[in-house]
mmCIF file of C-alpha atoms in Angstrom:
data_model
loop_
_atom_site.group_PDB
_atom_site.id
_atom_site.type_symbol
_atom_site.label_atom_id
_atom_site.label_comp_id
_atom_site.label_asym_id
_atom_site.label_seq_id
_atom_site.Cartn_x
_atom_site.Cartn_y
_atom_site.Cartn_z
ATOM 1 C CA MET A 1313 215.545 -12.193 89.827
ATOM 2 C CA GLU A 1314 217.678 -13.962 87.241
ATOM 3 C CA LEU A 1315 219.943 -10.903 87.083
ATOM 4 C CA ILE A 1316 220.407 -10.975 90.874
ATOM 5 C CA THR A 1317 221.164 -14.698 90.811
ATOM 6 C CA LYS A 1318 223.779 -14.128 88.116
ATOM 7 C CA TRP A 1319 225.623 -11.178 89.692
ATOM 8 C CA LEU A 1320 225.173 -11.773 93.425
ATOM 9 C CA PRO A 1321 227.985 -14.375 93.712
ATOM 10 C CA TYR A 1322 230.426 -11.906 92.131
ATOM 11 C CA VAL A 1323 229.304 -9.086 94.407
ATOM 12 C CA LEU A 1324 229.630 -11.320 97.488
ATOM 13 C CA ALA A 1325 233.082 -12.483 96.364
ATOM 14 C CA GLY A 1326 234.060 -8.848 95.765
ATOM 15 C CA ILE A 1327 232.945 -7.782 99.240
ATOM 16 C CA SER A 1328 234.829 -10.733 100.727
ATOM 17 C CA VAL A 1329 238.119 -10.161 98.913
ATOM 18 C CA GLY A 1330 237.721 -6.421 99.501
ATOM 19 C CA GLY A 1331 237.651 -7.109 103.240
ATOM 20 C CA GLN A 1332 240.804 -9.191 102.905
ATOM 21 C CA TYR A 1333 242.541 -6.411 100.962
ATOM 22 C CA ALA A 1334 241.379 -3.976 103.653
ATOM 23 C CA LEU A 1335 243.151 -5.922 106.402
ATOM 24 C CA ILE A 1336 246.401 -5.664 104.429
ATOM 25 C CA ALA A 1337 245.811 -2.030 103.408
ATOM 26 C CA ILE A 1338 245.442 -0.927 107.033
ATOM 27 C CA GLY A 1339 249.029 -2.061 107.668
ATOM 28 C CA TYR A 1340 250.289 0.059 104.770
ATOM 29 C CA THR A 1341 248.301 3.125 105.753
ATOM 30 C CA MET A 1342 249.199 2.968 109.474
ATOM 31 C CA VAL A 1343 252.937 2.588 108.874
ATOM 32 C CA TYR A 1344 252.848 5.420 106.343
ATOM 33 C CA GLY A 1345 250.844 7.592 108.730
ATOM 34 C CA ILE A 1346 253.432 7.181 111.496
ATOM 35 C CA LEU A 1347 256.749 6.809 109.632
ATOM 36 C CA ARG A 1348 255.959 8.190 106.162
ATOM 37 C CA LEU A 1349 257.272 4.831 104.939
ATOM 38 C CA ILE A 1350 255.778 2.428 102.399
ATOM 39 C CA ASN A 1351 256.437 -0.996 103.928
ATOM 40 C CA PHE A 1352 256.980 -2.954 100.706
ATOM 41 C CA ALA A 1353 257.540 -6.134 102.741
ATOM 42 C CA HIS A 1354 253.975 -6.094 104.089
ATOM 43 C CA GLY A 1355 252.553 -8.254 101.296
ATOM 44 C CA ASP A 1356 255.373 -10.757 101.740
ATOM 45 C CA MET A 1357 254.629 -11.027 105.471
ATOM 46 C CA PHE A 1358 251.097 -11.927 104.396
ATOM 47 C CA MET A 1359 252.551 -14.633 102.130
ATOM 48 C CA MET A 1360 254.866 -15.949 104.874
ATOM 49 C CA ALA A 1361 251.864 -16.290 107.207
ATOM 50 C CA GLY A 1362 250.181 -18.510 104.622
ATOM 51 C CA LEU A 1363 253.314 -20.594 104.124
ATOM 52 C CA VAL A 1364 253.901 -21.131 107.853
ATOM 53 C CA MET A 1365 250.275 -22.214 108.234
ATOM 54 C CA ILE A 1366 250.762 -24.913 105.579
ATOM 55 C CA TYR A 1367 253.671 -26.468 107.460
ATOM 56 C CA LEU A 1368 252.191 -26.067 110.946
ATOM 57 C CA VAL A 1369 248.985 -27.990 110.217
ATOM 58 C CA THR A 1370 251.038 -31.076 109.414
ATOM 59 C CA VAL A 1371 251.922 -31.374 113.120
ATOM 60 C CA LEU A 1372 249.324 -29.289 114.992
ATOM 61 C CA PRO A 1373 245.530 -28.843 115.037
ATOM 62 C CA VAL A 1374 244.187 -26.134 112.709
ATOM 63 C CA TRP A 1375 243.058 -23.690 115.409
ATOM 64 C CA VAL A 1376 246.356 -23.956 117.304
ATOM 65 C CA SER A 1377 248.167 -23.380 114.006
ATOM 66 C CA ILE A 1378 246.144 -20.220 113.352
ATOM 67 C CA ILE A 1379 247.100 -18.767 116.755
ATOM 68 C CA ILE A 1380 250.782 -19.577 116.202
ATOM 69 C CA VAL A 1381 250.674 -18.091 112.680
ATOM 70 C CA ILE A 1382 249.259 -14.830 114.019
ATOM 71 C CA ALA A 1383 251.944 -14.725 116.744
ATOM 72 C CA PHE A 1384 254.660 -15.554 114.192
ATOM 73 C CA THR A 1385 253.520 -12.758 111.853
ATOM 74 C CA VAL A 1386 253.482 -10.215 114.680
ATOM 75 C CA VAL A 1387 257.008 -11.238 115.742
ATOM 76 C CA LEU A 1388 258.168 -11.088 112.109
ATOM 77 C CA GLY A 1389 256.739 -7.586 111.687
ATOM 78 C CA CYS A 1390 258.401 -6.341 114.882
ATOM 79 C CA THR A 1391 261.718 -7.947 113.868
ATOM 80 C CA ILE A 1392 261.630 -6.259 110.462
ATOM 81 C CA GLU A 1393 260.992 -2.897 112.100
ATOM 82 C CA ARG A 1394 263.798 -3.393 114.625
ATOM 83 C CA VAL A 1395 266.419 -4.714 112.188
ATOM 84 C CA ALA A 1396 265.639 -3.067 108.852
ATOM 85 C CA TYR A 1397 263.861 0.223 109.596
ATOM 86 C CA ARG A 1398 264.825 1.530 113.037
ATOM 87 C CA PRO A 1399 268.576 1.908 112.288
ATOM 88 C CA LEU A 1400 267.685 3.994 109.204
ATOM 89 C CA ARG A 1401 265.082 6.195 110.844
ATOM 90 C CA SER A 1402 267.172 9.341 110.504
ATOM 91 C CA ALA A 1403 268.531 8.363 107.078
ATOM 92 C CA PRO A 1404 267.178 9.794 103.784
ATOM 93 C CA ARG A 1405 263.778 8.410 102.744
ATOM 94 C CA MET A 1406 265.310 6.684 99.739
ATOM 95 C CA SER A 1407 267.536 4.576 102.013
ATOM 96 C CA ILE A 1408 264.541 3.328 104.007
ATOM 97 C CA MET A 1409 262.643 2.575 100.797
ATOM 98 C CA ILE A 1410 265.575 0.536 99.461
ATOM 99 C CA SER A 1411 265.711 -1.326 102.783
ATOM 100 C CA ALA A 1412 261.971 -2.116 102.535
ATOM 101 C CA ILE A 1413 262.391 -3.464 99.007
ATOM 102 C CA GLY A 1414 265.387 -5.507 100.200
ATOM 103 C CA VAL A 1415 263.320 -7.056 103.018
ATOM 104 C CA SER A 1416 260.606 -7.925 100.492
ATOM 105 C CA TYR A 1417 263.073 -9.769 98.247
ATOM 106 C CA PHE A 1418 264.659 -11.429 101.284
ATOM 107 C CA LEU A 1419 261.315 -12.898 102.412
ATOM 108 C CA GLN A 1420 260.505 -14.007 98.866
ATOM 109 C CA ASN A 1421 263.837 -15.784 98.585
ATOM 110 C CA ILE A 1422 263.386 -17.529 101.935
ATOM 111 C CA ALA A 1423 260.031 -18.800 100.663
ATOM 112 C CA LEU A 1424 261.647 -19.809 97.363
ATOM 113 C CA TYR A 1425 264.319 -21.797 99.207
ATOM 114 C CA VAL A 1426 261.785 -23.524 101.470
ATOM 115 C CA THR A 1427 259.243 -24.387 98.765
ATOM 116 C CA GLY A 1428 261.579 -24.831 95.808
ATOM 117 C CA GLY A 1429 259.334 -22.377 93.962
ATOM 118 C CA LEU A 1430 256.427 -24.833 93.959
ATOM 119 C CA THR A 1431 252.887 -23.777 94.802
ATOM 120 C CA LYS A 1432 251.733 -25.300 98.090
ATOM 121 C CA THR A 1433 248.090 -26.017 98.893
ATOM 122 C CA TYR A 1434 246.637 -24.133 101.851
ATOM 123 C CA PRO A 1435 244.935 -26.418 104.392
ATOM 124 C CA SER A 1436 241.163 -26.593 104.595
ATOM 125 C CA ILE A 1437 239.639 -24.871 107.634
ATOM 126 C CA PRO A 1438 236.330 -26.755 108.047
ATOM 127 C CA PHE A 1439 234.250 -23.878 109.456
ATOM 128 C CA LEU A 1440 235.355 -21.394 106.776
ATOM 129 C CA GLN A 1441 234.874 -23.894 103.958
ATOM 130 C CA GLN A 1442 231.222 -24.657 104.731
ATOM 131 C CA THR A 1443 228.825 -23.881 101.888
ATOM 132 C CA VAL A 1444 226.036 -21.413 102.696
ATOM 133 C CA THR A 1445 223.189 -19.938 100.641
ATOM 134 C CA VAL A 1446 222.653 -16.168 100.490
ATOM 135 C CA LEU A 1447 219.557 -14.995 98.556
ATOM 136 C CA GLY A 1448 219.731 -18.112 96.418
ATOM 137 C CA ALA A 1449 223.466 -17.838 95.697
ATOM 138 C CA HIS A 1450 225.795 -20.542 96.991
ATOM 139 C CA THR A 1451 229.070 -19.396 98.554
ATOM 140 C CA LYS A 1452 231.569 -20.307 101.260
ATOM 141 C CA MET A 1453 231.249 -19.291 104.893
ATOM 142 C CA VAL A 1454 234.522 -17.328 104.615
ATOM 143 C CA THR A 1455 232.846 -15.048 102.044
ATOM 144 C CA VAL A 1456 230.062 -14.194 104.512
ATOM 145 C CA ILE A 1457 232.294 -13.846 107.576
ATOM 146 C CA THR A 1458 235.054 -11.692 106.039
ATOM 147 C CA PRO A 1459 233.223 -8.334 105.686
ATOM 148 C CA PHE A 1460 231.721 -8.547 109.192
ATOM 149 C CA LEU A 1461 235.049 -9.547 110.745
ATOM 150 C CA THR A 1462 236.851 -6.788 108.835
ATOM 151 C CA ILE A 1463 234.385 -4.100 109.886
ATOM 152 C CA GLY A 1464 234.486 -5.338 113.497
ATOM 153 C CA LEU A 1465 238.293 -5.188 113.604
ATOM 154 C CA VAL A 1466 238.307 -1.730 112.001
ATOM 155 C CA VAL A 1467 235.792 -0.426 114.557
ATOM 156 C CA LEU A 1468 237.986 -1.765 117.397
ATOM 157 C CA LEU A 1469 241.046 -0.168 115.785
ATOM 158 C CA VAL A 1470 239.323 3.208 115.422
ATOM 159 C CA LEU A 1471 238.210 3.036 119.060
ATOM 160 C CA LEU A 1472 241.783 2.239 120.102
ATOM 161 C CA ILE A 1473 243.156 5.161 118.089
ATOM 162 C CA ASN A 1474 240.557 7.659 119.324
ATOM 163 C CA HIS A 1475 240.016 6.619 122.947
ATOM 164 C CA THR A 1476 243.268 5.240 124.397
ATOM 165 C CA LYS A 1477 246.541 6.765 125.495
ATOM 166 C CA ILE A 1478 248.565 4.827 122.917
ATOM 167 C CA GLY A 1479 246.049 5.885 120.271
ATOM 168 C CA MET A 1480 246.507 9.520 121.268
ATOM 169 C CA ALA A 1481 250.270 9.061 121.002
ATOM 170 C CA MET A 1482 249.873 7.490 117.536
ATOM 171 C CA ARG A 1483 247.785 10.449 116.365
ATOM 172 C CA ALA A 1484 250.345 12.905 117.747
ATOM 173 C CA VAL A 1485 253.263 11.122 116.061
ATOM 174 C CA SER A 1486 251.404 10.978 112.746
ATOM 175 C CA ARG A 1487 250.857 14.752 112.927
ATOM 176 C CA ASP A 1488 254.388 15.771 113.904
ATOM 177 C CA PHE A 1489 257.065 13.142 114.514
ATOM 178 C CA GLU A 1490 259.811 15.447 115.816
ATOM 179 C CA THR A 1491 257.602 17.528 118.120
ATOM 180 C CA SER A 1492 256.045 14.387 119.601
ATOM 181 C CA GLU A 1493 259.504 13.089 120.441
ATOM 182 C CA LEU A 1494 260.422 16.406 122.087
ATOM 183 C CA MET A 1495 257.209 16.272 124.146
ATOM 184 C CA GLY A 1496 258.292 12.970 125.710
ATOM 185 C CA ILE A 1497 256.281 10.464 123.678
ATOM 186 C CA ASP A 1498 258.027 7.101 123.423
ATOM 187 C CA ILE A 1499 258.397 6.965 119.638
ATOM 188 C CA ASN A 1500 259.746 3.402 119.588
ATOM 189 C CA ARG A 1501 256.749 2.141 121.556
ATOM 190 C CA VAL A 1502 254.302 3.862 119.212
ATOM 191 C CA ILE A 1503 256.008 2.447 116.132
ATOM 192 C CA ILE A 1504 256.229 -1.100 117.499
ATOM 193 C CA VAL A 1505 252.510 -1.010 118.421
ATOM 194 C CA THR A 1506 251.772 0.155 114.869
ATOM 195 C CA PHE A 1507 253.697 -2.794 113.435
ATOM 196 C CA ILE A 1508 252.010 -5.211 115.854
ATOM 197 C CA ILE A 1509 248.548 -4.055 114.736
ATOM 198 C CA GLY A 1510 249.465 -4.122 111.044
ATOM 199 C CA SER A 1511 251.062 -7.575 111.301
ATOM 200 C CA PHE A 1512 248.121 -8.986 113.261
ATOM 201 C CA LEU A 1513 245.643 -7.787 110.643
ATOM 202 C CA ALA A 1514 247.838 -9.137 107.816
ATOM 203 C CA ALA A 1515 247.870 -12.565 109.501
ATOM 204 C CA VAL A 1516 244.078 -12.578 109.864
ATOM 205 C CA GLY A 1517 243.754 -11.457 106.248
ATOM 206 C CA SER A 1518 246.096 -14.269 105.207
ATOM 207 C CA VAL A 1519 243.922 -16.940 106.840
ATOM 208 C CA LEU A 1520 240.789 -15.556 105.148
ATOM 209 C CA PHE A 1521 242.387 -14.971 101.738
ATOM 210 C CA PHE A 1522 244.102 -18.348 101.390
ATOM 211 C CA SER A 1523 240.947 -20.116 102.543
ATOM 212 C CA ASN A 1524 239.477 -18.829 99.272
ATOM 213 C CA TYR A 1525 242.563 -18.882 97.014
ATOM 214 C CA THR A 1526 244.375 -21.965 98.234
ATOM 215 C CA GLY A 1527 247.638 -21.817 96.284
ATOM 216 C CA VAL A 1528 250.611 -20.331 98.158
ATOM 217 C CA ASN A 1529 253.959 -19.631 96.482
ATOM 218 C CA PRO A 1530 256.773 -17.074 97.016
ATOM 219 C CA MET A 1531 254.932 -14.494 94.884
ATOM 220 C CA SER A 1532 251.491 -14.974 96.471
ATOM 221 C CA GLY A 1533 251.810 -11.814 98.548
ATOM 222 C CA SER A 1534 252.843 -9.532 95.683
ATOM 223 C CA MET A 1535 249.517 -9.007 93.909
ATOM 224 C CA PRO A 1536 247.284 -8.820 97.028
ATOM 225 C CA GLY A 1537 249.894 -6.501 98.555
ATOM 226 C CA LEU A 1538 249.904 -4.297 95.456
ATOM 227 C CA LYS A 1539 246.101 -4.138 95.347
ATOM 228 C CA ALA A 1540 245.984 -3.323 99.064
ATOM 229 C CA PHE A 1541 248.556 -0.560 98.537
ATOM 230 C CA VAL A 1542 246.470 0.871 95.682
ATOM 231 C CA ALA A 1543 243.426 0.703 97.979
ATOM 232 C CA ALA A 1544 245.316 2.599 100.687
ATOM 233 C CA VAL A 1545 246.340 5.296 98.193
ATOM 234 C CA PHE A 1546 242.847 5.427 96.672
ATOM 235 C CA GLY A 1547 241.313 5.962 100.115
ATOM 236 C CA GLY A 1548 243.890 8.579 101.089
ATOM 237 C CA ILE A 1549 246.981 6.915 102.497
ATOM 238 C CA GLY A 1550 247.237 7.534 106.220
ATOM 239 C CA SER A 1551 243.467 7.196 106.697
ATOM 240 C CA VAL A 1552 242.251 3.859 108.106
ATOM 241 C CA PRO A 1553 238.580 4.280 107.056
ATOM 242 C CA GLY A 1554 239.749 5.480 103.627
ATOM 243 C CA ALA A 1555 241.904 2.380 103.149
ATOM 244 C CA VAL A 1556 238.960 0.136 104.044
ATOM 245 C CA VAL A 1557 236.602 1.889 101.627
ATOM 246 C CA GLY A 1558 239.242 1.778 98.875
ATOM 247 C CA ALA A 1559 239.788 -1.949 99.440
ATOM 248 C CA PHE A 1560 236.075 -2.762 99.214
ATOM 249 C CA VAL A 1561 235.745 -0.698 96.017
ATOM 250 C CA ILE A 1562 238.693 -2.492 94.398
ATOM 251 C CA GLY A 1563 237.508 -5.945 95.504
ATOM 252 C CA ILE A 1564 233.961 -5.433 94.202
ATOM 253 C CA CYS A 1565 235.073 -3.875 90.896
ATOM 254 C CA GLU A 1566 237.620 -6.664 90.348
ATOM 255 C CA ASN A 1567 235.045 -9.420 90.760
ATOM 256 C CA ILE A 1568 232.313 -7.694 88.752
ATOM 257 C CA MET A 1569 234.787 -7.343 85.870
ATOM 258 C CA LYS A 1570 235.544 -11.060 86.167
ATOM 259 C CA GLY A 1571 231.826 -11.771 85.939
ATOM 260 C CA ALA A 1572 231.552 -9.562 82.865
ATOM 261 C CA GLY A 1573 234.457 -11.430 81.265
ATOM 262 C CA LEU A 1574 236.714 -8.345 81.115
#
């Protein structure tokens, strides 16, 4: 029992942060599945969502701010696709990769200009910050909610991909981009829907992640983004369930190693 009491908080924290990584990793894996592109700016969109939330709550209620942050992140993702990626769609892969890296640095520098490089404190969301007890271990409500919310969103996403017309189009484009275009599938619509889904999940992940790790600075998206990318690769990039499993494995291993002092 003492062993469970000692390790359970780390396991719970690992499952929670794994769910947050999963929400970011899905964006990487979906964009790669459709465009064969690693969207290096995805982690920085996650950071921008956290930064916008900090400034919005100074003038608006928390729940209104969350809705606006999600909408802002979706618009930002669509804008990046339209401005930085779509014009280079027929260009060599290296050109698109350089553009993605450029967008990442651009977002980081915007955040640097706005914050002056200082770490800002993420606002407290009362419901997520409540303390709960799980099998004798004390933790925050966000830790309990995250895995269930993540799994629920993934189930909805899988249903959308497997049982809707746009999902069928996404699967066709991921299999063969050129043939899908010749068969009359609206490629631009499929890609923009992919970016909308990825951006939405990144915004939700941002709210959950920064409720736990409250410091936000221009580099706050780099490490979670990198870990989410590794999770997507570990799970087989292009596979949504694989990205989720990879994210949970990384989150749990990371926190168990912290508990072991490694």
